[in-house]
XYZ file of C-alpha atoms in Angstrom:
695
model
C 143.169 3.032 6.393
C 141.936 1.537 3.132
C 143.180 4.416 0.937
C 146.389 4.404 2.977
C 146.998 0.777 2.062
C 146.085 1.570 -1.544
C 148.628 4.385 -1.754
C 151.229 2.234 -0.005
C 150.842 -0.528 -2.587
C 150.582 1.961 -5.442
C 153.920 3.508 -4.541
C 155.607 0.118 -4.353
C 154.335 -1.000 -7.758
C 155.485 -0.025 -11.216
C 153.869 3.127 -12.503
C 152.038 1.221 -15.227
C 150.130 -0.753 -12.542
C 149.798 1.882 -9.808
C 146.251 2.995 -10.607
C 144.874 -0.549 -10.561
C 145.923 -0.946 -6.920
C 144.295 2.332 -5.910
C 141.153 1.294 -7.773
C 141.105 -2.106 -6.079
C 141.426 -0.521 -2.639
C 138.383 1.639 -3.336
C 136.473 -1.280 -4.814
C 137.198 -3.244 -1.652
C 135.146 -0.723 0.305
C 132.310 -0.956 -2.218
C 132.194 -4.754 -2.510
C 132.736 -5.568 1.167
C 130.302 -2.875 2.316
C 127.586 -4.601 0.328
C 128.637 -8.016 1.674
C 128.614 -6.579 5.213
C 125.122 -5.175 4.681
C 123.866 -8.336 3.009
C 124.963 -10.946 5.565
C 128.500 -10.211 6.721
C 127.562 -8.305 9.874
C 125.005 -10.911 10.836
C 127.479 -13.784 10.330
C 130.124 -11.974 12.384
C 128.149 -10.325 15.210
C 124.687 -11.834 15.502
C 123.756 -12.107 19.174
C 122.776 -15.749 18.773
C 124.730 -18.406 16.975
C 127.077 -21.323 17.382
C 130.647 -21.148 18.612
C 131.844 -21.228 15.022
C 129.671 -18.835 12.985
C 126.777 -16.468 13.464
C 123.325 -16.830 11.946
C 121.220 -14.649 9.660
C 119.108 -12.956 12.343
C 120.465 -9.600 11.190
C 120.305 -10.395 7.465
C 120.288 -7.135 5.466
C 120.742 -5.286 8.807
C 117.333 -6.330 10.075
C 117.003 -5.327 13.720
C 120.222 -3.312 13.610
C 119.403 0.213 14.727
C 119.394 1.760 18.178
C 119.797 -1.328 20.361
C 123.017 -2.057 22.240
C 125.837 -3.614 20.252
C 127.750 -6.783 21.078
C 130.785 -5.053 22.537
C 129.187 -2.311 24.638
C 125.789 -1.426 26.000
C 126.527 2.272 25.445
C 127.141 2.111 21.683
C 124.170 1.778 19.278
C 124.238 -1.310 17.117
C 124.169 0.701 13.881
C 127.271 2.688 14.934
C 129.113 -0.489 15.893
C 128.090 -2.028 12.563
C 129.656 0.713 10.423
C 132.775 0.790 12.625
C 133.292 -2.941 12.174
C 132.534 -2.605 8.462
C 135.805 -0.707 8.062
C 137.659 -3.610 9.699
C 135.988 -5.957 7.230
C 137.072 -3.732 4.321
C 140.664 -3.492 5.498
C 141.349 -7.228 5.604
C 140.672 -8.067 1.914
C 142.273 -4.768 0.901
C 145.524 -6.038 2.396
C 145.228 -9.383 0.616
C 144.335 -7.970 -2.781
C 147.791 -6.435 -3.180
C 148.871 -9.855 -4.447
C 147.313 -9.139 -7.857
C 149.918 -6.428 -8.531
C 150.626 -6.239 -12.263
C 149.462 -9.765 -13.057
C 145.908 -10.393 -11.800
C 142.652 -9.668 -13.599
C 140.235 -7.198 -12.051
C 136.904 -9.061 -12.295
C 138.081 -12.232 -10.533
C 139.652 -10.046 -7.836
C 136.290 -8.390 -7.141
C 134.541 -11.751 -6.911
C 137.285 -13.009 -4.626
C 136.722 -10.072 -2.245
C 133.073 -10.979 -1.722
C 133.552 -14.744 -1.400
C 136.639 -14.499 0.792
C 135.008 -12.009 3.159
C 132.089 -14.395 3.624
C 134.004 -17.647 4.033
C 137.182 -16.487 5.764
C 136.855 -13.101 7.448
C 133.339 -13.472 8.867
C 133.969 -16.779 10.710
C 137.349 -15.701 12.137
C 135.965 -12.344 13.290
C 133.088 -14.200 14.955
C 135.469 -16.513 16.821
C 137.204 -13.697 18.677
C 134.832 -10.717 18.782
C 131.409 -12.294 19.191
C 130.354 -13.122 22.727
C 129.569 -16.677 21.556
C 132.754 -17.334 19.546
C 134.962 -20.153 20.776
C 138.097 -17.978 21.025
C 136.211 -15.303 22.942
C 134.817 -17.899 25.351
C 138.288 -19.406 25.767
C 139.691 -16.025 26.763
C 141.976 -15.240 23.822
C 143.227 -11.631 23.630
C 143.075 -9.851 20.265
C 142.159 -6.233 20.769
C 141.928 -4.876 17.224
C 142.472 -7.701 14.749
C 145.909 -9.305 14.732
C 144.412 -12.548 13.419
C 141.057 -11.474 11.836
C 142.548 -8.525 9.957
C 146.241 -9.170 9.407
C 147.160 -12.839 9.642
C 144.323 -14.172 7.520
C 144.810 -11.458 4.872
C 148.576 -11.996 4.708
C 148.003 -15.721 4.329
C 145.428 -15.102 1.602
C 147.922 -12.900 -0.255
C 150.459 -15.727 -0.194
C 147.947 -18.210 -1.615
C 146.764 -15.719 -4.247
C 150.390 -15.140 -5.290
C 150.862 -18.901 -5.567
C 147.938 -19.237 -7.993
C 148.922 -16.197 -10.062
C 152.509 -17.335 -10.430
C 155.631 -15.176 -10.480
C 155.716 -11.850 -12.237
C 157.841 -11.557 -15.358
C 161.497 -10.649 -14.902
C 160.955 -7.001 -15.829
C 158.296 -6.451 -13.185
C 159.813 -8.534 -10.406
C 163.265 -6.922 -10.469
C 161.931 -3.526 -9.592
C 162.344 -0.771 -7.058
C 159.556 1.510 -5.909
C 158.381 3.963 -8.557
C 156.797 6.506 -6.220
C 158.231 6.924 -2.741
C 155.860 9.858 -2.182
C 152.875 7.501 -2.481
C 154.496 5.139 0.004
C 154.983 7.984 2.480
C 151.410 9.169 1.915
C 150.074 5.642 2.402
C 152.086 5.205 5.586
C 150.861 8.538 6.947
C 147.213 7.782 6.210
C 147.520 4.293 7.682
C 149.308 5.551 10.782
C 146.578 8.093 11.409
C 143.862 5.531 10.663
C 145.432 3.094 13.110
C 144.598 5.462 15.984
C 140.942 4.923 15.153
C 141.594 1.264 14.464
C 143.155 0.545 17.865
C 141.937 3.404 20.024
C 138.399 3.108 18.685
C 138.229 -0.563 19.632
C 137.626 0.478 23.252
C 134.231 1.754 22.024
C 134.577 4.659 24.434
C 136.658 7.788 25.030
C 138.567 6.737 28.135
C 142.076 6.154 29.472
C 142.308 2.749 27.819
C 141.681 4.345 24.426
C 144.407 6.882 25.152
C 146.821 4.136 26.141
C 145.959 2.161 22.995
C 146.812 5.179 20.831
C 149.995 5.803 22.819
C 151.379 2.297 22.453
C 150.363 2.276 18.778
C 152.385 5.414 18.135
C 155.376 4.166 20.137
C 155.505 0.769 18.458
C 155.308 2.282 14.965
C 158.013 4.828 15.762
C 160.433 2.337 17.283
C 159.844 -0.184 14.494
C 160.486 2.448 11.816
C 163.781 3.498 13.387
C 164.841 -0.125 13.932
C 164.163 -1.010 10.296
C 166.194 2.024 9.185
C 169.107 0.825 11.305
C 168.875 -2.640 9.786
C 168.886 -1.168 6.284
C 171.779 1.113 7.161
C 174.005 -1.690 8.408
C 172.815 -4.655 6.343
C 171.330 -3.460 3.056
C 174.524 -2.102 1.529
C 177.567 -2.395 3.744
C 179.815 -0.600 1.257
C 177.567 2.434 0.915
C 175.545 2.906 4.076
C 172.454 5.034 3.635
C 169.142 5.537 5.339
C 166.021 4.744 3.329
C 162.627 6.399 3.483
C 161.121 3.198 2.189
C 162.705 1.304 5.084
C 161.197 3.617 7.675
C 157.745 3.232 6.104
C 158.026 -0.557 5.981
C 159.196 -0.683 9.577
C 156.429 1.613 10.787
C 153.798 -0.494 9.066
C 155.286 -3.623 10.643
C 155.112 -2.006 14.075
C 151.497 -0.984 13.524
C 150.569 -4.526 12.517
C 152.270 -6.219 15.467
C 150.874 -3.820 18.082
C 147.302 -4.230 16.778
C 146.237 -7.265 18.890
C 148.145 -5.989 21.939
C 147.197 -2.298 21.886
C 144.442 -2.524 24.518
C 146.358 -4.855 26.816
C 149.994 -3.663 27.048
C 151.728 -0.645 28.518
C 154.164 1.818 26.978
C 157.406 0.006 27.981
C 156.188 -3.230 26.431
C 155.211 -1.428 23.211
C 158.811 -0.280 22.717
C 160.054 -3.856 22.920
C 157.211 -5.051 20.686
C 158.082 -2.419 18.062
C 161.732 -3.456 18.014
C 160.897 -7.150 17.732
C 158.344 -6.392 15.015
C 160.921 -4.720 12.782
C 163.494 -7.473 13.241
C 161.082 -10.381 12.720
C 159.349 -8.913 9.673
C 162.656 -7.720 8.173
C 164.085 -11.219 8.163
C 160.683 -12.849 7.674
C 160.648 -11.508 4.116
C 163.002 -14.339 3.188
C 160.119 -16.768 3.630
C 158.850 -16.055 0.122
C 162.249 -17.062 -1.257
C 162.190 -20.313 0.680
C 158.622 -20.992 -0.457
C 159.448 -19.875 -4.033
C 156.324 -17.716 -4.164
C 156.469 -14.217 -5.624
C 154.840 -12.064 -2.944
C 155.258 -8.607 -4.536
C 154.876 -6.403 -1.459
C 156.003 -8.836 1.270
C 152.395 -8.980 2.464
C 152.835 -12.377 4.042
C 155.844 -11.294 6.094
C 154.391 -7.973 7.168
C 150.813 -8.976 7.919
C 150.679 -12.753 8.410
C 153.911 -13.108 10.360
C 153.360 -9.733 12.013
C 149.837 -10.646 13.095
C 150.946 -14.008 14.479
C 153.831 -12.433 16.334
C 151.661 -9.676 17.817
C 149.046 -12.159 19.004
C 151.667 -14.325 20.710
C 153.388 -11.334 22.324
C 150.014 -10.225 23.672
C 149.917 -13.429 25.696
C 153.229 -12.450 27.257
C 152.878 -8.694 27.860
C 149.119 -8.334 28.530
C 148.384 -6.689 31.895
C 145.240 -6.573 34.037
C 145.902 -2.963 34.962
C 145.933 -1.763 31.352
C 142.667 -3.519 30.454
C 141.036 -2.088 33.590
C 141.676 1.486 32.433
C 138.233 1.538 30.793
C 136.614 0.859 34.154
C 134.760 -2.283 33.082
C 137.158 -4.876 31.613
C 138.501 -7.647 33.805
C 141.109 -10.075 32.432
C 143.636 -12.499 33.863
C 146.551 -10.862 32.061
C 149.495 -12.625 30.467
C 152.888 -13.804 31.609
C 153.606 -10.478 33.290
C 150.658 -11.269 35.578
C 151.808 -14.898 35.893
C 149.009 -16.246 33.738
C 151.230 -18.833 32.077
C 148.415 -20.618 30.228
C 147.470 -17.515 28.230
C 150.210 -18.022 25.656
C 148.786 -21.472 24.860
C 145.367 -19.925 24.185
C 146.981 -17.324 21.942
C 148.891 -20.016 20.079
C 145.728 -22.075 19.501
C 143.991 -19.057 17.996
C 147.008 -18.296 15.795
C 147.094 -21.813 14.388
C 143.328 -21.853 13.833
C 143.197 -18.492 12.060
C 146.248 -19.175 9.910
C 145.117 -22.685 8.989
C 141.543 -21.647 8.226
C 142.644 -18.846 5.919
C 145.244 -21.022 4.190
C 142.868 -23.894 3.434
C 139.718 -21.941 2.569
C 141.561 -19.382 0.441
C 143.230 -22.213 -1.455
C 139.856 -23.857 -2.124
C 138.285 -20.560 -3.213
C 141.052 -19.786 -5.690
C 141.247 -23.379 -6.902
C 137.582 -23.270 -7.894
C 137.834 -19.744 -9.303
C 140.857 -20.693 -11.380
C 138.783 -23.451 -13.004
C 135.987 -21.015 -13.855
C 137.876 -17.794 -14.564
C 141.351 -16.923 -15.734
C 142.970 -15.268 -12.732
C 146.032 -13.900 -14.508
C 146.239 -11.391 -17.347
C 147.973 -12.445 -20.543
C 151.605 -11.654 -21.213
C 150.907 -8.677 -23.480
C 148.750 -6.927 -20.869
C 151.347 -7.626 -18.204
C 154.003 -6.079 -20.412
C 152.014 -2.969 -21.317
C 150.496 -2.555 -17.859
C 147.082 -3.088 -16.329
C 146.428 0.643 -16.076
C 146.583 1.010 -19.861
C 144.618 -2.108 -20.740
C 141.952 -2.027 -18.021
C 141.497 1.686 -17.360
C 143.219 3.807 -20.000
C 144.316 6.149 -17.195
C 147.414 6.748 -15.122
C 148.209 7.837 -11.574
C 150.956 10.119 -12.903
C 150.809 10.844 -16.593
C 154.053 10.597 -18.491
C 155.632 14.021 -18.211
C 158.146 15.396 -20.666
C 160.561 16.814 -18.133
C 161.672 15.459 -14.787
C 163.268 18.621 -13.424
C 161.770 22.034 -12.838
C 161.733 23.946 -16.112
C 162.703 27.065 -14.196
C 166.266 25.732 -14.424
C 166.215 26.788 -18.054
C 166.104 30.464 -17.210
C 169.033 30.899 -14.823
C 172.352 32.308 -15.899
C 174.745 29.638 -14.598
C 174.639 25.893 -14.024
C 173.232 24.860 -10.644
C 175.839 23.764 -8.132
C 174.420 20.229 -8.069
C 174.862 19.828 -11.846
C 178.392 21.241 -11.666
C 179.346 18.774 -8.942
C 177.427 15.838 -10.457
C 177.509 16.214 -14.258
C 174.824 14.254 -16.090
C 175.845 11.111 -17.940
C 177.073 11.322 -21.514
C 175.370 8.840 -23.812
C 177.638 7.601 -26.631
C 179.224 11.039 -26.974
C 175.983 12.052 -28.658
C 174.274 15.087 -27.230
C 170.561 15.380 -27.187
C 169.902 18.945 -28.239
C 171.625 21.504 -30.476
C 174.630 19.213 -31.151
C 176.717 20.920 -28.454
C 180.357 19.899 -28.343
C 180.512 19.466 -24.562
C 177.912 18.727 -21.943
C 179.053 21.778 -19.962
C 178.177 24.133 -22.822
C 174.843 25.837 -22.192
C 172.931 27.543 -24.961
C 171.120 30.833 -24.544
C 171.582 30.772 -20.769
C 169.463 27.661 -20.390
C 170.333 24.089 -19.697
C 168.974 22.619 -22.891
C 171.966 20.318 -23.076
C 171.692 19.159 -19.476
C 170.479 15.638 -18.861
C 168.000 16.815 -16.243
C 166.031 18.901 -18.747
C 166.186 16.561 -21.731
C 162.693 15.505 -22.856
C 161.723 12.050 -21.724
C 161.411 10.604 -25.212
C 164.985 11.688 -25.990
C 166.341 10.179 -22.805
C 164.560 6.924 -23.581
C 166.026 6.846 -27.085
C 169.517 7.737 -25.821
C 169.443 5.014 -23.191
C 168.732 2.348 -25.814
C 172.204 2.812 -27.300
C 175.003 1.221 -25.220
C 178.393 2.810 -24.699
C 179.929 -0.195 -26.423
C 178.101 -0.896 -29.715
C 179.318 -4.482 -29.676
C 177.000 -5.096 -26.708
C 173.941 -4.499 -28.861
C 170.815 -2.602 -27.907
C 170.021 -2.324 -24.209
C 167.033 -4.671 -23.970
C 165.606 -3.243 -20.758
C 165.725 0.326 -22.044
C 164.403 -0.805 -25.418
C 161.374 -2.302 -23.687
C 160.905 0.956 -21.792
C 160.975 2.837 -25.100
C 158.477 0.432 -26.653
C 156.203 0.730 -23.635
C 156.413 4.534 -23.777
C 155.574 4.421 -27.484
C 152.492 2.291 -26.801
C 151.089 4.403 -23.958
C 152.046 7.776 -25.476
C 151.291 7.415 -29.198
C 151.202 11.187 -29.598
C 154.972 11.184 -28.951
C 155.767 8.722 -31.733
C 156.406 11.462 -34.275
C 158.998 13.113 -32.008
C 160.561 9.809 -30.992
C 161.072 8.583 -34.565
C 162.222 11.982 -35.763
C 164.854 11.957 -33.038
C 165.922 8.406 -33.899
C 166.213 9.432 -37.560
C 168.356 12.408 -36.512
C 170.619 10.103 -34.523
C 171.005 7.751 -37.499
C 171.900 10.715 -39.723
C 174.409 11.976 -37.145
C 176.036 8.575 -36.859
C 176.288 8.348 -40.646
C 178.020 11.734 -40.789
C 180.486 10.581 -38.137
C 180.917 7.199 -39.854
C 179.757 5.283 -36.751
C 178.523 2.265 -38.682
C 177.749 0.082 -35.671
C 175.562 2.748 -34.123
C 173.769 3.215 -37.454
C 172.906 -0.487 -37.429
C 171.693 -0.223 -33.840
C 169.586 2.792 -34.788
C 167.910 0.877 -37.621
C 167.223 -2.056 -35.289
C 165.774 0.236 -32.617
C 163.434 1.885 -35.120
C 162.408 -1.503 -36.484
C 161.609 -2.967 -33.046
C 159.704 0.133 -31.966
C 157.740 0.170 -35.220
C 156.584 -3.418 -34.641
C 155.240 -2.469 -31.203
C 153.152 0.468 -32.412
C 152.302 -0.375 -36.009
C 148.704 0.733 -35.463
C 149.912 4.355 -35.374
C 152.201 3.852 -38.379
C 151.079 6.978 -40.228
C 152.202 9.221 -37.369
C 155.893 8.309 -37.708
C 156.449 6.424 -40.968
C 157.887 9.441 -42.815
C 160.756 9.750 -40.332
C 161.315 6.005 -40.487
C 161.522 5.989 -44.292
C 163.791 9.055 -44.267
C 166.233 7.170 -42.053
C 166.176 4.145 -44.377
C 166.832 6.424 -47.370
C 169.915 7.828 -45.681
C 171.226 4.349 -44.923
C 170.529 3.044 -48.430
C 172.458 5.963 -49.907
C 175.620 4.325 -48.549
C 175.938 2.400 -51.797
C 179.130 0.474 -51.170
C 178.357 -0.728 -47.653
C 176.907 -4.233 -47.810
C 176.179 -4.538 -44.075
C 174.272 -1.256 -43.838
C 172.343 -2.045 -47.009
C 171.390 -5.475 -45.708
C 170.018 -4.105 -42.431
C 168.101 -1.384 -44.257
C 166.508 -3.876 -46.660
C 165.591 -6.252 -43.834
C 163.946 -3.397 -41.960
C 162.116 -2.326 -45.117
C 160.805 -5.881 -45.501
C 159.427 -5.734 -41.945
C 157.753 -2.441 -42.746
C 156.180 -3.862 -45.896
C 154.676 -6.775 -43.969
C 152.453 -4.350 -42.044
C 148.941 -4.148 -43.425
C 147.805 -0.574 -42.888
C 144.165 0.046 -42.052
C 144.309 3.506 -43.614
C 147.185 3.531 -46.149
C 148.616 6.848 -47.263
C 148.068 7.096 -51.005
C 150.360 10.119 -51.254
C 153.405 8.239 -49.989
C 156.169 8.073 -52.575
C 158.381 5.002 -52.985
C 160.278 6.240 -56.068
C 163.615 6.464 -54.242
C 163.333 2.857 -53.087
C 162.459 1.678 -56.597
C 165.518 3.450 -58.009
C 167.832 2.214 -55.271
C 166.645 -1.387 -55.471
C 167.031 -1.235 -59.255
C 170.633 -0.113 -58.833
C 171.246 -2.994 -56.459
C 169.796 -5.458 -58.975
C 172.395 -4.307 -61.533
C 175.316 -4.173 -59.116
C 178.640 -5.302 -60.571
C 180.842 -5.334 -57.489
C 183.339 -8.123 -58.041
C 183.139 -9.553 -54.522
C 179.577 -8.907 -53.395
C 177.467 -8.451 -56.504
C 175.426 -11.594 -55.775
C 174.503 -10.385 -52.313
C 173.750 -6.859 -53.510
C 171.511 -8.166 -56.311
C 169.638 -10.441 -53.915
C 169.038 -7.489 -51.619
C 167.744 -5.451 -54.546
C 165.343 -8.225 -55.562
C 164.153 -8.638 -51.983
C 163.535 -4.906 -51.801
C 161.486 -4.992 -55.018
C 159.577 -8.022 -53.750
C 158.750 -6.294 -50.472
C 157.650 -3.161 -52.310
C 155.390 -5.185 -54.602
C 153.742 -6.891 -51.629
C 153.330 -3.614 -49.787
C 151.797 -1.584 -52.583
C 149.607 -4.434 -53.807
C 148.303 -5.204 -50.295
C 147.485 -1.564 -49.646
C 146.042 -1.178 -53.164
C 148.478 1.605 -54.051
C 148.252 0.465 -57.650
C 149.287 3.702 -59.312
C 152.481 3.876 -57.297
C 153.700 0.392 -58.153
C 152.523 -0.024 -61.728
C 154.015 3.228 -62.985
C 157.452 1.874 -62.056
C 157.176 -1.404 -63.964
C 159.610 -0.054 -66.561
C 162.292 -0.228 -63.847
C 161.151 -3.182 -61.743
C 160.474 -5.763 -64.474
C 163.749 -5.255 -66.402
C 165.665 -5.597 -63.132
C 163.930 -8.897 -62.431
C 164.486 -10.262 -65.953
C 168.126 -9.173 -65.893
C 168.772 -11.386 -62.873
C 166.765 -14.272 -64.344
C 169.090 -14.264 -67.356
C 172.279 -14.095 -65.288
C 173.994 -17.487 -65.233
C 176.380 -18.718 -62.562
C 175.439 -15.818 -60.334
C 176.765 -17.761 -57.360
C 180.439 -18.666 -56.928
C 181.436 -21.917 -58.564
C 182.312 -23.595 -55.258
C 178.785 -22.983 -54.056
C 177.334 -24.549 -57.212
C 179.435 -27.642 -56.783
C 177.879 -28.401 -53.446
C 174.716 -30.484 -53.280
C 171.705 -28.723 -51.830
C 169.693 -30.543 -49.200
C 165.970 -29.905 -48.649
C 166.805 -27.974 -45.492
C 168.886 -25.551 -47.555
C 166.271 -24.812 -50.201
C 165.004 -21.647 -48.551
C 168.552 -20.411 -47.976
C 169.478 -21.069 -51.613
C 166.417 -19.205 -52.878
C 167.332 -16.161 -50.804
C 170.942 -16.146 -52.036
C 170.530 -17.074 -55.709
C 169.437 -14.048 -57.799
C 168.026 -16.163 -60.632
C 165.766 -18.210 -58.345
C 164.800 -15.150 -56.350
C 163.992 -13.237 -59.541
C 161.673 -16.016 -60.741
C 159.783 -15.938 -57.444
C 159.454 -12.159 -57.537
C 158.149 -12.155 -61.123
C 155.684 -14.937 -60.343
C 154.373 -13.053 -57.306
C 154.116 -9.863 -59.352
C 151.806 -11.451 -61.928
C 149.732 -13.111 -59.197
C 149.092 -9.755 -57.559
C 148.482 -7.820 -60.770
C 144.911 -6.880 -61.591
C 143.571 -7.557 -65.069
C 143.818 -3.881 -65.972
C 147.501 -3.791 -65.024
C 148.770 -6.849 -66.901
C 149.831 -4.587 -69.763
C 152.118 -2.623 -67.465
C 153.856 -5.879 -66.521
C 154.060 -7.408 -70.002
C 155.219 -4.346 -71.946
C 158.696 -4.177 -70.335
C 159.135 -7.904 -71.059
C 158.392 -7.422 -74.758
C 160.707 -4.454 -74.844
C 163.515 -6.415 -73.256
């Protein structure tokens, strides 16, 4: 069951956090197994103890071997111990799903150990030990409605409260891997037969009935949830959902857990139906409480466990319990034992309240000692990358079977449902129409376009006035961070798109392309050398549009951002001669309307280049161009009234100083020349002074 829960959570999470949930489910077994060996089993099932908690008579499994266990004289104590150990592992595994995408791993491991000791062990003792107060009272909980599900669901709610809500990108998310959800449901469903049927501690008719009602409840709950989704989820487009069936089945399994050894098949059908309905609508509790419970753990396990325990008090039957040949109970309401529901309710309140209070205290103390939540950058990139450096499913280049490339005609599905066209720009081979297929393969089809190209295409909106698609831009940046080996291809493709837009005179898309490259570069500057050539090629193409002020401005601003990056291993072979020549031309621009702006852009470009080459110690590259850079600077220092007269007539406030410096060529030129001499080494002063003397 533990790996089943892990896969279930993994499928519901974003792919960048899926592995962490699988890892935590496995670590639950490791941590809790040690706790169970150390003192957990003794605290939960020692043969002597108070009505509240066991003692340490069986500390480190002392005296646990071949003697009879607590539940049956026919089962060795050591066998019963390992069977119950799996129950103890399952409960914190359910709760730990709350850390999804936002919780740190080390505090989660510590929480498992402490929570198992202070919450699970006492509650398990209450109901399953012969001395526990709930057991003495006569409460029915066959396989752990309260000890396994309710207390873990409550703990997940409290953990989510302390971690706080996920960021908007993570919280507004649909399941990334339905196959993992189906696999997790299947494993859990199969494990539940051992969970419920095995709780009879014998192969008898009661065990068979427990498995039967478990299967029936899960089946009915799954179908009921599907019906609710079909009629309520989207009334305009009614569809069945695989995810809905899995959620419903898990809800049915949870609710039938405390009742499985006490109810018959007809009752299990009603219990399964009620389970789906109550949990389905119980998910709204997190909205009312304003707590981000990522997998609806509270609704499914806490509410489900409470509901199952209460329904056991109604549908429990003497005849079902007697199927093992030894058990004698008073039954529930069906046997006219009206007081039983009150006992069940008392146990529900006690288990829920104990878990709520103790979990809150545990996390309150831990939050003072540790930092429970990861920082924003790790949450954005993903815990799998930062904590493990591994993935559940590595990022593949193609989503569809590559065998599609070798058939002679388009598949019927693609003919009936043509892939989307992105900005009338086609990904491969510049085909004129999406229906045109090259060399009998679907290289132009959306379904076979490499992932990095689809990510780049999706960044550009159909309406350029809307700006870059922020969600898709973040996906592209995330892909660039986790797949640095694809940066060369990604930037080459973005440069190709910029060139294509320039040829088609799509100025707005050119600007968006420059912005996309600039934002992506800032996210993965550590791998700058792998893509910088394509980035600079794109800027060269944009700067060649000499009479376009807007394009030039965006190119210079992007170049300034590039120059601010301090490279750990600068490329000494990189050539900036084109940029020197182009910025020099801008410094001498004589356009009647925009010469001031063009000259300022040229000076800013020179200034950025000086900072870049001086910081990276590319002295030969910058100093050999002083015969172009210095005269351009001095030319603008000597220009008088470079701003329009109406601007000069206005008084400049202190708040406008920075703006004036950026828009006045003479002031900007002075700052550039001053910075140039500050950065010049003693051996290079001559290269700076000689052009001044010549001028």
